[in-house]
CSV table of C-alpha atoms in Angstrom, one decimal:
chain,number,residue,atom,x,y,z
A,1,MET,CA,99.5,-0.9,66.7
A,2,LEU,CA,96.6,1.5,67.2
A,3,THR,CA,95.9,0.3,70.7
A,4,LEU,CA,99.5,1.0,71.7
A,5,ALA,CA,99.8,4.3,69.9
A,6,ALA,CA,97.0,6.1,71.8
A,7,PRO,CA,98.4,5.7,75.3
A,8,ARG,CA,101.9,6.7,74.1
A,9,PHE,CA,100.5,9.8,72.3
A,10,PHE,CA,98.7,10.9,75.5
A,11,HIS,CA,101.8,10.1,77.6
A,12,THR,CA,104.0,12.3,75.4
A,13,HIS,CA,101.3,15.1,74.9
A,14,PRO,CA,99.9,16.0,78.4
A,15,MET,CA,97.9,18.8,76.9
A,16,ALA,CA,96.1,16.4,74.6
A,17,ARG,CA,95.2,14.4,77.7
A,18,THR,CA,94.1,17.4,79.6
A,19,GLY,CA,91.9,18.5,76.6
A,20,THR,CA,90.3,15.0,76.3
A,21,VAL,CA,89.6,14.8,80.0
A,22,LEU,CA,88.1,18.3,80.2
A,23,SER,CA,86.0,17.5,77.0
A,24,VAL,CA,84.5,14.5,78.7
A,25,MET,CA,83.8,16.6,81.8
A,26,VAL,CA,81.9,19.2,79.7
A,27,LEU,CA,80.0,16.4,77.9
A,28,LEU,CA,78.9,15.0,81.3
A,29,TRP,CA,77.9,18.4,82.6
A,30,GLY,CA,75.8,19.1,79.5
A,31,LEU,CA,74.1,15.7,79.7
A,32,SER,CA,73.2,16.3,83.3
A,33,TRP,CA,70.6,18.9,82.1
A,34,PRO,CA,68.3,16.5,80.2
A,35,ALA,CA,69.1,13.8,82.9
A,36,THR,CA,67.7,16.3,85.5
A,37,GLN,CA,64.5,16.9,83.4
A,38,ILE,CA,64.0,13.2,83.1
A,39,ALA,CA,64.5,12.8,86.9
A,40,LEU,CA,62.0,15.6,87.7
A,41,MET,CA,59.2,13.5,86.1
A,42,GLN,CA,59.6,11.1,89.1
A,43,ILE,CA,60.9,13.2,92.0
A,44,PRO,CA,60.1,16.7,93.4
A,45,PRO,CA,62.7,19.3,92.5
A,46,LEU,CA,64.0,20.2,96.0
A,47,TRP,CA,64.4,16.6,96.9
A,48,LEU,CA,66.2,16.0,93.7
A,49,ALA,CA,68.6,18.9,94.5
A,50,ALA,CA,69.1,17.6,98.0
A,51,PHE,CA,69.9,14.1,96.8
A,52,ARG,CA,72.3,15.4,94.2
A,53,PHE,CA,74.4,17.3,96.6
A,54,GLY,CA,74.1,14.8,99.4
A,55,SER,CA,75.4,12.0,97.1
A,56,ALA,CA,78.1,14.2,95.7
A,57,ALA,CA,79.2,15.4,99.1
A,58,LEU,CA,79.6,11.8,100.3
A,59,CYS,CA,81.8,11.0,97.3
A,60,LEU,CA,83.9,13.9,97.8
A,61,PHE,CA,84.3,13.5,101.5
A,62,ALA,CA,85.6,9.9,100.8
A,63,PHE,CA,87.9,11.2,98.0
A,64,VAL,CA,89.4,14.0,100.0
A,65,ALA,CA,89.8,11.7,103.0
A,66,LEU,CA,91.6,9.1,100.9
A,67,LYS,CA,94.1,11.9,99.8
A,68,GLY,CA,94.6,12.8,103.4
A,69,GLY,CA,93.2,16.3,103.0
A,70,LEU,CA,89.9,16.0,105.0
A,71,LYS,CA,89.6,18.7,107.8
A,72,LEU,CA,87.3,21.3,108.9
A,73,PRO,CA,87.4,24.6,107.0
A,74,ALA,CA,89.6,27.3,108.4
A,75,ARG,CA,87.7,30.2,110.0
A,76,ALA,CA,88.9,32.5,107.2
A,77,ASP,CA,87.2,30.2,104.6
A,78,LEU,CA,83.8,30.1,106.3
A,79,PRO,CA,82.4,33.1,104.3
A,80,ILE,CA,83.2,31.4,101.0
A,81,VAL,CA,81.7,28.0,102.3
A,82,LEU,CA,78.5,29.9,103.2
A,83,SER,CA,78.5,31.9,100.0
A,84,MET,CA,79.0,29.0,97.7
A,85,GLY,CA,76.9,26.6,99.8
A,86,LEU,CA,73.9,28.9,100.2
A,87,LEU,CA,73.9,31.1,97.0
A,88,GLN,CA,75.5,28.9,94.3
A,89,MET,CA,74.4,25.5,95.3
A,90,THR,CA,71.2,26.0,97.4
A,91,THR,CA,69.7,29.1,95.6
A,92,PHE,CA,71.0,28.5,92.0
A,93,THR,CA,70.3,24.7,91.9
A,94,GLY,CA,67.1,24.8,94.0
A,95,LEU,CA,65.4,27.6,92.0
A,96,GLY,CA,66.8,26.1,88.8
A,97,MET,CA,65.2,22.7,89.5
A,98,ILE,CA,61.8,24.3,90.5
A,99,ALA,CA,61.9,26.3,87.3
A,100,MET,CA,62.6,23.2,85.2
A,101,THR,CA,59.3,21.7,86.2
A,102,VAL,CA,57.5,24.4,84.2
A,103,THR,CA,60.3,25.3,81.6
A,104,ASP,CA,61.8,23.1,78.9
A,105,THR,CA,65.4,22.1,79.2
A,106,SER,CA,66.6,24.3,76.3
A,107,HIS,CA,65.3,27.5,77.8
A,108,ALA,CA,66.4,26.6,81.3
A,109,VAL,CA,69.9,26.0,80.2
A,110,LEU,CA,70.1,29.2,78.2
A,111,LEU,CA,68.8,31.4,81.0
A,112,ALA,CA,70.9,29.6,83.7
A,113,TYR,CA,74.1,30.2,81.8
A,114,THR,CA,73.7,34.0,81.5
A,115,THR,CA,75.9,34.2,84.6
A,116,PRO,CA,78.9,35.9,83.0
A,117,LEU,CA,76.7,38.8,81.8
A,118,TRP,CA,75.3,39.4,85.3
A,119,THR,CA,78.8,39.2,86.7
A,120,LEU,CA,79.9,42.1,84.5
A,121,LEU,CA,76.9,44.1,85.5
A,122,LEU,CA,77.2,43.4,89.2
A,123,GLY,CA,81.0,44.2,89.1
A,124,TRP,CA,80.2,47.5,87.6
A,125,ALA,CA,77.5,48.3,90.0
A,126,ALA,CA,79.2,47.1,93.3
A,127,PHE,CA,82.9,47.7,92.6
A,128,GLY,CA,82.9,50.3,90.0
A,129,GLN,CA,84.5,47.9,87.4
A,130,ARG,CA,83.4,49.8,84.3
A,131,PRO,CA,83.2,47.4,81.3
A,132,ASP,CA,85.5,48.2,78.4
A,133,ARG,CA,84.1,48.3,74.8
A,134,GLN,CA,84.4,44.5,74.4
A,135,GLN,CA,82.5,43.9,77.6
A,136,MET,CA,79.9,46.5,76.8
A,137,LEU,CA,79.4,44.7,73.4
A,138,ALA,CA,79.2,41.3,75.3
A,139,LEU,CA,76.5,42.8,77.6
A,140,GLY,CA,74.6,44.3,74.7
A,141,LEU,CA,74.5,41.1,72.7
A,142,GLY,CA,73.8,38.9,75.8
A,143,LEU,CA,70.9,41.1,77.2
A,144,PHE,CA,69.3,41.6,73.7
A,145,GLY,CA,69.5,37.7,73.3
A,146,ILE,CA,67.8,37.2,76.7
A,147,ALA,CA,65.1,39.8,75.8
A,148,LEU,CA,64.5,38.1,72.5
A,149,VAL,CA,64.0,34.7,74.2
A,150,CYS,CA,61.8,36.1,76.9
A,151,SER,CA,59.7,38.2,74.4
A,152,PRO,CA,56.2,37.1,73.5
A,153,LEU,CA,57.7,36.2,70.1
A,154,GLU,CA,59.3,33.1,71.9
A,155,THR,CA,57.8,32.7,75.3
A,156,ASP,CA,54.1,32.2,75.9
A,157,TRP,CA,53.6,34.2,79.1
A,158,SER,CA,50.0,32.9,79.4
A,159,GLN,CA,51.2,29.5,80.2
A,160,PRO,CA,51.1,28.6,84.0
A,161,GLY,CA,54.5,29.0,85.7
A,162,ALA,CA,56.0,31.0,82.8
A,163,PHE,CA,56.9,34.0,84.8
A,164,MET,CA,58.1,31.9,87.8
A,165,GLY,CA,60.2,29.6,85.6
A,166,ALA,CA,62.1,32.5,83.8
A,167,GLY,CA,62.3,34.6,87.1
A,168,PHE,CA,63.7,31.7,89.2
A,169,LEU,CA,66.3,30.9,86.5
A,170,LEU,CA,67.5,34.5,86.2
A,171,VAL,CA,67.6,35.1,89.9
A,172,GLY,CA,69.6,31.9,90.3
A,173,ALA,CA,72.1,33.1,87.6
A,174,VAL,CA,72.4,36.4,89.5
A,175,ALA,CA,73.0,34.6,92.8
A,176,TRP,CA,75.7,32.6,91.0
A,177,SER,CA,77.4,35.7,89.7
A,178,VAL,CA,77.5,37.2,93.3
A,179,VAL,CA,79.5,34.1,94.3
A,180,ILE,CA,81.9,34.5,91.3
A,181,LEU,CA,82.6,38.1,92.5
A,182,HIS,CA,83.2,36.8,96.0
A,183,VAL,CA,85.5,34.1,94.8
A,184,LYS,CA,87.7,36.6,93.0
A,185,ARG,CA,88.2,38.5,96.2
A,186,HIS,CA,88.4,35.8,98.8
A,187,ARG,CA,91.7,35.0,100.3
A,188,TRP,CA,91.7,31.1,100.2
A,189,GLN,CA,93.2,29.2,103.1
A,190,GLY,CA,92.1,25.7,102.0
A,191,SER,CA,91.8,24.4,98.4
A,192,ALA,CA,88.6,24.4,96.4
A,193,LEU,CA,88.6,20.6,96.5
A,194,SER,CA,89.0,20.4,100.3
A,195,LEU,CA,86.1,22.9,100.8
A,196,ALA,CA,83.7,21.6,98.2
A,197,PRO,CA,82.3,18.6,100.4
A,198,TRP,CA,81.5,21.1,103.2
A,199,GLN,CA,79.7,23.4,100.8
A,200,MET,CA,77.7,20.5,99.4
A,201,ALA,CA,76.9,19.2,102.8
A,202,LEU,CA,75.5,22.7,103.8
A,203,ALA,CA,73.5,22.8,100.6
A,204,THR,CA,72.1,19.3,101.3
A,205,LEU,CA,70.9,20.3,104.8
A,206,CYS,CA,69.3,23.5,103.4
A,207,LEU,CA,67.7,21.8,100.5
A,208,GLY,CA,66.6,18.8,102.4
A,209,GLY,CA,65.0,21.0,105.1
A,210,ALA,CA,63.2,23.0,102.4
A,211,ALA,CA,62.1,19.8,100.6
A,212,LEU,CA,60.7,18.3,103.8
A,213,MET,CA,58.7,21.5,104.6
A,214,ILE,CA,57.4,22.1,101.0
A,215,GLU,CA,57.3,18.8,99.3
A,216,GLY,CA,56.7,16.4,102.2
A,217,PRO,CA,58.7,13.4,103.3
A,218,SER,CA,61.0,11.6,100.9
A,219,SER,CA,59.2,8.3,101.6
A,220,ARG,CA,56.5,9.5,99.1
A,221,ILE,CA,59.0,9.2,96.2
A,222,ARG,CA,58.5,6.3,93.9
A,223,TRP,CA,61.9,4.9,93.1
A,224,SER,CA,62.7,3.2,89.9
A,225,GLY,CA,65.9,2.0,88.1
A,226,GLU,CA,65.7,4.9,85.7
A,227,LEU,CA,65.4,7.4,88.6
A,228,ALA,CA,68.4,5.8,90.3
A,229,ALA,CA,70.5,5.9,87.2
A,230,MET,CA,69.7,9.7,86.6
A,231,LEU,CA,70.6,10.4,90.2
A,232,VAL,CA,74.0,8.7,89.8
A,233,LEU,CA,74.7,10.7,86.7
A,234,ILE,CA,73.5,13.9,88.2
A,235,GLY,CA,75.2,13.6,91.7
A,236,PRO,CA,78.3,11.4,91.8
A,237,VAL,CA,79.2,11.7,88.2
A,238,ALA,CA,78.3,15.2,86.9
A,239,THR,CA,78.8,16.9,90.3
A,240,SER,CA,81.5,15.2,92.3
A,241,LEU,CA,83.6,13.5,89.6
A,242,CYS,CA,83.4,16.5,87.3
A,243,PHE,CA,84.5,18.7,90.2
A,244,VAL,CA,87.6,16.6,90.8
A,245,LEU,CA,88.4,16.6,87.0
A,246,ALA,CA,88.1,20.3,86.9
A,247,ALA,CA,90.2,20.9,90.0
A,248,GLU,CA,92.9,18.5,88.8
A,249,TYR,CA,93.0,19.3,85.1
A,250,GLY,CA,91.5,22.8,84.9
A,251,ARG,CA,94.4,24.3,86.7
A,252,ARG,CA,96.8,23.1,83.9
A,253,ILE,CA,95.3,25.6,81.4
A,254,SER,CA,94.6,29.3,81.4
A,255,ALA,CA,91.3,30.8,82.7
A,256,PHE,CA,90.6,31.8,79.1
A,257,ALA,CA,90.9,28.2,77.9
A,258,MET,CA,88.8,26.9,80.8
A,259,SER,CA,86.1,29.5,80.1
A,260,ASN,CA,86.0,28.3,76.5
A,261,PHE,CA,85.6,24.8,77.6
A,262,THR,CA,82.7,25.6,79.9
A,263,LEU,CA,80.9,27.5,77.1
A,264,GLY,CA,80.3,24.0,75.6
A,265,VAL,CA,78.1,23.0,78.5
A,266,PRO,CA,75.0,24.9,77.5
A,267,LEU,CA,75.4,24.0,73.9
A,268,ILE,CA,75.7,20.3,74.8
A,269,GLY,CA,72.7,20.6,77.2
A,270,ILE,CA,70.5,22.2,74.5
A,271,ALA,CA,71.6,19.8,71.8
A,272,ALA,CA,71.0,16.8,74.2
A,273,SER,CA,67.6,18.1,75.1
A,274,VAL,CA,66.7,18.2,71.4
A,275,LEU,CA,67.9,14.7,70.7
A,276,LEU,CA,66.8,13.0,74.0
A,277,LEU,CA,63.6,15.1,75.0
A,278,SER,CA,62.5,16.2,71.5
A,279,ASN,CA,62.6,19.9,72.5
A,280,HIS,CA,61.8,22.1,69.6
A,281,LEU,CA,64.1,25.1,68.9
A,282,SER,CA,62.4,28.0,67.0
A,283,GLY,CA,64.2,30.5,64.8
A,284,ILE,CA,63.7,33.1,67.5
A,285,PHE,CA,65.2,30.9,70.1
A,286,LEU,CA,68.2,30.2,68.0
A,287,ALA,CA,68.7,33.8,67.3
A,288,GLY,CA,68.6,34.6,70.9
A,289,LEU,CA,70.9,31.7,71.7
A,290,THR,CA,73.4,32.9,69.2
A,291,MET,CA,73.4,36.4,70.7
A,292,VAL,CA,73.7,35.1,74.3
A,293,PHE,CA,76.4,32.7,73.4
A,294,CYS,CA,78.4,35.4,71.6
A,295,GLY,CA,78.0,37.7,74.6
A,296,MET,CA,79.2,34.9,77.0
A,297,ALA,CA,82.1,34.2,74.7
A,298,LEU,CA,83.2,37.9,74.8
A,299,ALA,CA,82.7,38.0,78.5
A,300,ALA,CA,84.8,34.9,79.0
A,301,ARG,CA,87.5,36.3,76.8
A,302,THR,CA,87.8,39.4,78.9
A,303,ALA,CA,87.6,37.4,82.2
A,304,GLY,CA,90.5,35.2,81.0
A,305,ARG,CA,92.9,38.0,80.5
A,306,SER,CA,94.2,37.7,84.1
A,307,GLY,CA,96.1,34.6,83.2
A,308,PRO,CA,96.1,31.1,84.8
A,309,SER,CA,92.9,29.9,86.2
A,310,HIS,CA,92.5,29.1,89.9
A,311,PRO,CA,90.6,26.2,91.5
A,312,PRO,CA,87.5,28.2,92.6
A,313,VAL,CA,86.6,29.0,89.0
A,314,MET,CA,86.1,25.4,88.4
A,315,ASP,CA,83.0,25.2,90.5
A,316,ARG,CA,80.9,25.4,87.3
A,317,CYS,CA,80.6,21.7,87.6
A,318,LYS,CA,77.8,22.3,90.2
A,319,SER,CA,75.7,24.1,87.8
Protein backbone atom coordinates (compact mmCIF):
# COMPACT_ATOMS: atom_id res chain seq x y z
CA MET A 1 0.00 0.00 0.00
CA LEU A 2 2.79 2.44 0.89
CA THR A 3 4.64 1.87 -2.36
CA LEU A 4 1.51 2.80 -4.32
CA ALA A 5 0.50 5.71 -2.13
CA ALA A 6 3.66 7.77 -2.61
CA PRO A 7 3.48 8.09 -6.42
CA ARG A 8 -0.24 8.89 -6.20
CA PHE A 9 0.42 11.56 -3.59
CA PHE A 10 3.06 13.26 -5.71
CA HIS A 11 0.85 12.96 -8.79
CA THR A 12 -2.01 14.79 -7.08
CA HIS A 13 0.22 17.25 -5.21
CA PRO A 14 2.60 18.83 -7.76
CA MET A 15 3.90 21.34 -5.20
CA ALA A 16 4.99 18.46 -2.97
CA ARG A 17 6.88 16.96 -5.91
CA THR A 18 8.46 20.33 -6.69
CA GLY A 19 9.50 20.76 -3.06
CA THR A 20 11.03 17.28 -2.98
CA VAL A 21 13.00 17.82 -6.20
CA LEU A 22 14.28 21.23 -5.09
CA SER A 23 15.24 19.82 -1.68
CA VAL A 24 17.31 17.11 -3.38
CA MET A 25 18.87 19.79 -5.58
CA VAL A 26 19.86 21.91 -2.57
CA LEU A 27 21.27 18.82 -0.84
CA LEU A 28 23.47 18.09 -3.87
CA TRP A 29 24.65 21.69 -4.03
CA GLY A 30 25.57 21.61 -0.37
CA LEU A 31 27.40 18.28 -0.65
CA SER A 32 29.42 19.60 -3.58
CA TRP A 33 31.38 21.83 -1.17
CA PRO A 34 33.03 19.05 0.88
CA ALA A 35 33.38 17.04 -2.35
CA THR A 36 35.35 19.96 -3.79
CA GLN A 37 37.57 20.06 -0.71
CA ILE A 38 38.28 16.32 -1.04
CA ALA A 39 39.05 16.66 -4.76
CA LEU A 40 41.43 19.56 -4.10
CA MET A 41 43.65 17.16 -2.17
CA GLN A 42 44.40 15.42 -5.48
CA ILE A 43 44.01 18.02 -8.23
CA PRO A 44 45.05 21.69 -8.59
CA PRO A 45 42.20 24.19 -8.12
CA LEU A 46 42.08 25.73 -11.59
CA TRP A 47 42.14 22.33 -13.29
CA LEU A 48 39.36 21.20 -10.97
CA ALA A 49 37.27 24.23 -11.94
CA ALA A 50 37.98 23.62 -15.63
CA PHE A 51 36.99 19.93 -15.42
CA ARG A 52 33.89 20.87 -13.45
CA PHE A 53 32.53 23.24 -16.07
CA GLY A 54 33.85 21.22 -18.99
CA SER A 55 32.00 18.07 -17.92
CA ALA A 56 28.89 20.07 -17.01
CA ALA A 57 28.94 21.87 -20.37
CA LEU A 58 29.10 18.57 -22.28
CA CYS A 59 26.11 17.24 -20.33
CA LEU A 60 24.07 20.39 -20.89
CA PHE A 61 24.96 20.58 -24.59
CA ALA A 62 23.66 17.02 -24.96
CA PHE A 63 20.51 17.72 -22.92
CA VAL A 64 19.63 20.92 -24.77
CA ALA A 65 20.32 19.23 -28.11
CA LEU A 66 17.98 16.35 -27.25
CA LYS A 67 15.28 18.90 -26.46
CA GLY A 68 15.85 20.52 -29.85
CA GLY A 69 16.93 23.85 -28.38
CA LEU A 70 20.64 23.90 -29.17
CA LYS A 71 21.62 27.02 -31.12
CA LEU A 72 24.14 29.82 -30.97
CA PRO A 73 23.28 32.60 -28.53
CA ALA A 74 21.55 35.63 -30.02
CA ARG A 75 23.71 38.73 -30.32
CA ALA A 76 21.59 40.46 -27.67
CA ASP A 77 22.42 37.65 -25.22
CA LEU A 78 26.19 37.81 -25.71
CA PRO A 79 26.69 40.32 -22.86
CA ILE A 80 25.01 38.00 -20.35
CA VAL A 81 26.97 35.01 -21.71
CA LEU A 82 30.20 36.94 -21.15
CA SER A 83 29.09 38.27 -17.77
CA MET A 84 28.06 34.91 -16.35
CA GLY A 85 30.83 32.97 -18.06
CA LEU A 86 33.65 35.30 -17.00
CA LEU A 87 32.50 36.77 -13.69
CA GLN A 88 30.26 34.17 -12.09
CA MET A 89 31.82 30.96 -13.35
CA THR A 90 35.45 31.82 -14.08
CA THR A 91 36.08 34.44 -11.37
CA PHE A 92 33.80 33.23 -8.57
CA THR A 93 34.60 29.54 -9.00
CA GLY A 94 38.27 29.94 -9.90
CA LEU A 95 39.06 32.23 -6.97
CA GLY A 96 36.87 30.15 -4.67
CA MET A 97 38.70 26.93 -5.45
CA ILE A 98 42.10 28.55 -5.01
CA ALA A 99 40.91 29.92 -1.67
CA MET A 100 39.74 26.50 -0.55
CA THR A 101 43.32 25.22 -0.73
CA VAL A 102 44.14 27.46 2.25
CA THR A 103 40.69 27.84 3.88
CA ASP A 104 38.54 25.18 5.50
CA THR A 105 35.21 24.36 3.88
CA SER A 106 33.01 25.94 6.55
CA HIS A 107 34.65 29.37 6.30
CA ALA A 108 34.75 29.14 2.50
CA VAL A 109 31.02 28.38 2.26
CA LEU A 110 30.10 31.21 4.62
CA LEU A 111 32.17 33.88 2.87
CA ALA A 112 31.17 32.73 -0.61
CA TYR A 113 27.46 32.96 0.19
CA THR A 114 27.59 36.58 1.32
CA THR A 115 26.56 37.51 -2.23
CA PRO A 116 23.05 38.83 -1.36
CA LEU A 117 24.63 41.40 0.96
CA TRP A 118 27.03 42.70 -1.70
CA THR A 119 24.16 42.80 -4.19
CA LEU A 120 22.30 45.22 -1.92
CA LEU A 121 25.40 47.39 -1.49
CA LEU A 122 26.26 47.45 -5.21
CA GLY A 123 22.66 48.16 -6.17
CA TRP A 124 22.75 51.13 -3.81
CA ALA A 125 26.13 52.39 -5.07
CA ALA A 126 25.62 51.80 -8.81
CA PHE A 127 21.90 52.35 -9.32
CA GLY A 128 20.83 54.44 -6.36
CA GLN A 129 18.63 51.65 -4.99
CA ARG A 130 18.62 52.88 -1.41
CA PRO A 131 17.95 49.96 0.96
CA ASP A 132 14.82 50.16 3.09
CA ARG A 133 14.87 49.54 6.84
CA GLN A 134 14.67 45.77 6.49
CA GLN A 135 17.47 45.74 3.93
CA MET A 136 19.61 48.01 6.12
CA LEU A 137 19.08 45.57 8.97
CA ALA A 138 20.08 42.72 6.65
CA LEU A 139 23.27 44.57 5.68
CA GLY A 140 24.11 45.41 9.26
CA LEU A 141 23.65 41.85 10.49
CA GLY A 142 25.48 40.31 7.56
CA LEU A 143 28.45 42.66 7.58
CA PHE A 144 28.83 42.38 11.35
CA GLY A 145 28.79 38.59 11.02
CA ILE A 146 31.48 38.74 8.32
CA ALA A 147 33.57 41.05 10.50
CA LEU A 148 33.20 38.65 13.41
CA VAL A 149 34.30 35.62 11.36
CA CYS A 150 37.21 37.57 9.86
CA SER A 151 38.30 39.04 13.19
CA PRO A 152 41.38 37.77 15.05
CA LEU A 153 38.94 36.13 17.48
CA GLU A 154 38.12 33.55 14.78
CA THR A 155 40.68 33.81 11.96
CA ASP A 156 44.40 33.35 12.54
CA TRP A 157 45.80 35.90 10.10
CA SER A 158 49.35 34.71 10.77
CA GLN A 159 48.62 31.47 8.91
CA PRO A 160 50.01 31.28 5.34
CA GLY A 161 47.38 32.17 2.77
CA ALA A 162 44.85 33.51 5.29
CA PHE A 163 44.55 36.92 3.64
CA MET A 164 44.50 35.43 0.15
CA GLY A 165 41.82 32.89 1.01
CA ALA A 166 39.40 35.34 2.62
CA GLY A 167 40.13 38.00 0.00
CA PHE A 168 39.57 35.67 -2.96
CA LEU A 169 36.27 34.41 -1.51
CA LEU A 170 34.93 37.93 -0.91
CA VAL A 171 36.09 39.17 -4.33
CA GLY A 172 34.36 36.17 -5.91
CA ALA A 173 31.16 36.91 -3.99
CA VAL A 174 31.24 40.53 -5.19
CA ALA A 175 31.79 39.35 -8.79
CA TRP A 176 28.74 37.09 -8.47
CA SER A 177 26.68 40.01 -7.14
CA VAL A 178 27.61 42.07 -10.22
CA VAL A 179 26.21 39.26 -12.36
CA ILE A 180 22.98 39.19 -10.33
CA LEU A 181 22.45 42.90 -10.96
CA HIS A 182 23.18 42.38 -14.67
CA VAL A 183 20.75 39.45 -14.82
CA LYS A 184 17.94 41.60 -13.42
CA ARG A 185 18.43 44.22 -16.14
CA HIS A 186 19.20 42.05 -19.14
CA ARG A 187 16.54 41.55 -21.81
CA TRP A 188 16.70 37.84 -22.43
CA GLN A 189 16.28 36.45 -25.94
CA GLY A 190 17.13 32.82 -25.18
CA SER A 191 16.31 30.84 -22.06
CA ALA A 192 18.74 30.43 -19.18
CA LEU A 193 18.95 26.72 -19.99
CA SER A 194 19.83 27.28 -23.65
CA LEU A 195 22.58 29.77 -22.76
CA ALA A 196 24.10 27.84 -19.84
CA PRO A 197 26.23 25.38 -21.89
CA TRP A 198 27.79 28.29 -23.81
CA GLN A 199 28.57 30.11 -20.57
CA MET A 200 30.13 26.95 -19.13
CA ALA A 201 32.14 26.35 -22.31
CA LEU A 202 33.53 29.89 -22.10
CA ALA A 203 34.46 29.36 -18.45
CA THR A 204 36.11 26.04 -19.33
CA LEU A 205 38.33 27.69 -21.94
CA CYS A 206 39.34 30.50 -19.58
CA LEU A 207 39.94 28.25 -16.58
CA GLY A 208 41.72 25.61 -18.66
CA GLY A 209 44.02 28.23 -20.19
CA ALA A 210 44.80 29.70 -16.78
CA ALA A 211 45.41 26.24 -15.34
CA LEU A 212 47.81 25.35 -18.13
CA MET A 213 49.83 28.53 -17.60
CA ILE A 214 49.82 28.51 -13.78
CA GLU A 215 49.54 24.87 -12.75
CA GLY A 216 51.13 23.11 -15.71
CA PRO A 217 49.70 20.41 -18.00
CA SER A 218 46.86 18.22 -16.78
CA SER A 219 48.95 15.12 -17.47
CA ARG A 220 50.57 15.72 -14.07
CA ILE A 221 47.31 14.94 -12.29
CA ARG A 222 47.25 11.56 -10.56
CA TRP A 223 43.83 10.10 -11.21
CA SER A 224 42.03 7.80 -8.82
CA GLY A 225 38.57 6.35 -8.40
CA GLU A 226 37.85 8.75 -5.55
CA LEU A 227 38.86 11.77 -7.64
CA ALA A 228 36.71 10.60 -10.55
CA ALA A 229 33.72 10.14 -8.24
CA MET A 230 34.17 13.63 -6.78
CA LEU A 231 34.39 15.13 -10.27
CA VAL A 232 31.16 13.39 -11.31
CA LEU A 233 29.39 14.80 -8.25
CA ILE A 234 30.82 18.30 -8.68
CA GLY A 235 30.34 18.58 -12.46
CA PRO A 236 27.60 16.50 -14.14
CA VAL A 237 25.51 16.12 -10.97
CA ALA A 238 25.84 19.25 -8.81
CA THR A 239 26.34 21.63 -11.74
CA SER A 240 24.52 20.41 -14.87
CA LEU A 241 21.80 18.22 -13.32
CA CYS A 242 21.05 20.77 -10.60
CA PHE A 243 20.86 23.52 -13.22
CA VAL A 244 18.24 21.56 -15.13
CA LEU A 245 16.27 20.86 -11.96
CA ALA A 246 16.40 24.53 -10.97
CA ALA A 247 15.33 25.69 -14.42
CA GLU A 248 12.50 23.17 -14.69
CA TYR A 249 11.15 23.26 -11.13
CA GLY A 250 12.35 26.58 -9.75
CA ARG A 251 10.08 28.53 -12.09
CA ARG A 252 7.06 26.84 -10.51
CA ILE A 253 7.53 28.71 -7.24
CA SER A 254 8.01 32.37 -6.31
CA ALA A 255 11.39 34.08 -6.15
CA PHE A 256 11.00 34.32 -2.38
CA ALA A 257 10.39 30.58 -2.06
CA MET A 258 13.37 29.81 -4.30
CA SER A 259 15.57 32.15 -2.28
CA ASN A 260 14.56 30.32 0.88
CA PHE A 261 15.45 27.00 -0.71
CA THR A 262 18.92 28.21 -1.72
CA LEU A 263 19.59 29.46 1.80
CA GLY A 264 19.86 25.79 2.72
CA VAL A 265 22.94 25.33 0.52
CA PRO A 266 25.51 26.97 2.84
CA LEU A 267 23.96 25.31 5.88
CA ILE A 268 24.20 21.88 4.27
CA GLY A 269 27.71 22.63 3.05
CA ILE A 270 28.85 23.62 6.54
CA ALA A 271 27.08 20.70 8.23
CA ALA A 272 28.56 18.26 5.71
CA SER A 273 32.04 19.69 6.25
CA VAL A 274 31.69 19.01 9.97
CA LEU A 275 30.46 15.45 9.44
CA LEU A 276 32.69 14.45 6.53
CA LEU A 277 35.82 16.56 6.99
CA SER A 278 35.79 17.01 10.77
CA ASN A 279 35.77 20.80 10.51
CA HIS A 280 35.51 22.42 13.93
CA LEU A 281 32.96 25.21 14.44
CA SER A 282 33.84 27.60 17.24
CA GLY A 283 31.34 29.69 19.16
CA ILE A 284 32.58 32.83 17.39
CA PHE A 285 32.06 31.20 13.99
CA LEU A 286 28.55 30.05 14.91
CA ALA A 287 27.68 33.56 16.10
CA GLY A 288 28.99 35.04 12.85
CA LEU A 289 27.19 32.37 10.83
CA THR A 290 23.92 33.17 12.58
CA MET A 291 24.26 36.88 11.81
CA VAL A 292 25.24 36.32 8.18
CA PHE A 293 22.43 33.82 7.68
CA CYS A 294 19.85 36.18 9.20
CA GLY A 295 21.14 38.95 6.96
CA MET A 296 20.92 36.71 3.90
CA ALA A 297 17.39 35.64 4.86
CA LEU A 298 16.25 39.24 5.17
CA ALA A 299 17.94 40.14 1.89
CA ALA A 300 16.27 37.18 0.18
CA ARG A 301 12.91 38.20 1.62
CA THR A 302 13.15 41.69 0.17
CA ALA A 303 14.48 40.37 -3.16
CA GLY A 304 11.50 38.03 -3.44
CA ARG A 305 8.90 40.77 -3.24
CA SER A 306 8.89 41.13 -7.01
CA GLY A 307 6.89 37.93 -7.45
CA PRO A 308 7.60 34.84 -9.58
CA SER A 309 11.16 33.87 -10.11
CA HIS A 310 12.75 33.78 -13.54
CA PRO A 311 15.24 31.26 -14.90
CA PRO A 312 18.44 33.32 -14.55
CA VAL A 313 18.04 33.45 -10.77
CA MET A 314 18.45 29.69 -10.74
CA ASP A 315 22.08 29.96 -11.70
CA ARG A 316 23.05 29.46 -8.05
CA CYS A 317 23.64 25.83 -8.92
CA LYS A 318 27.00 26.92 -10.32
CA SER A 319 28.21 28.15 -7.02
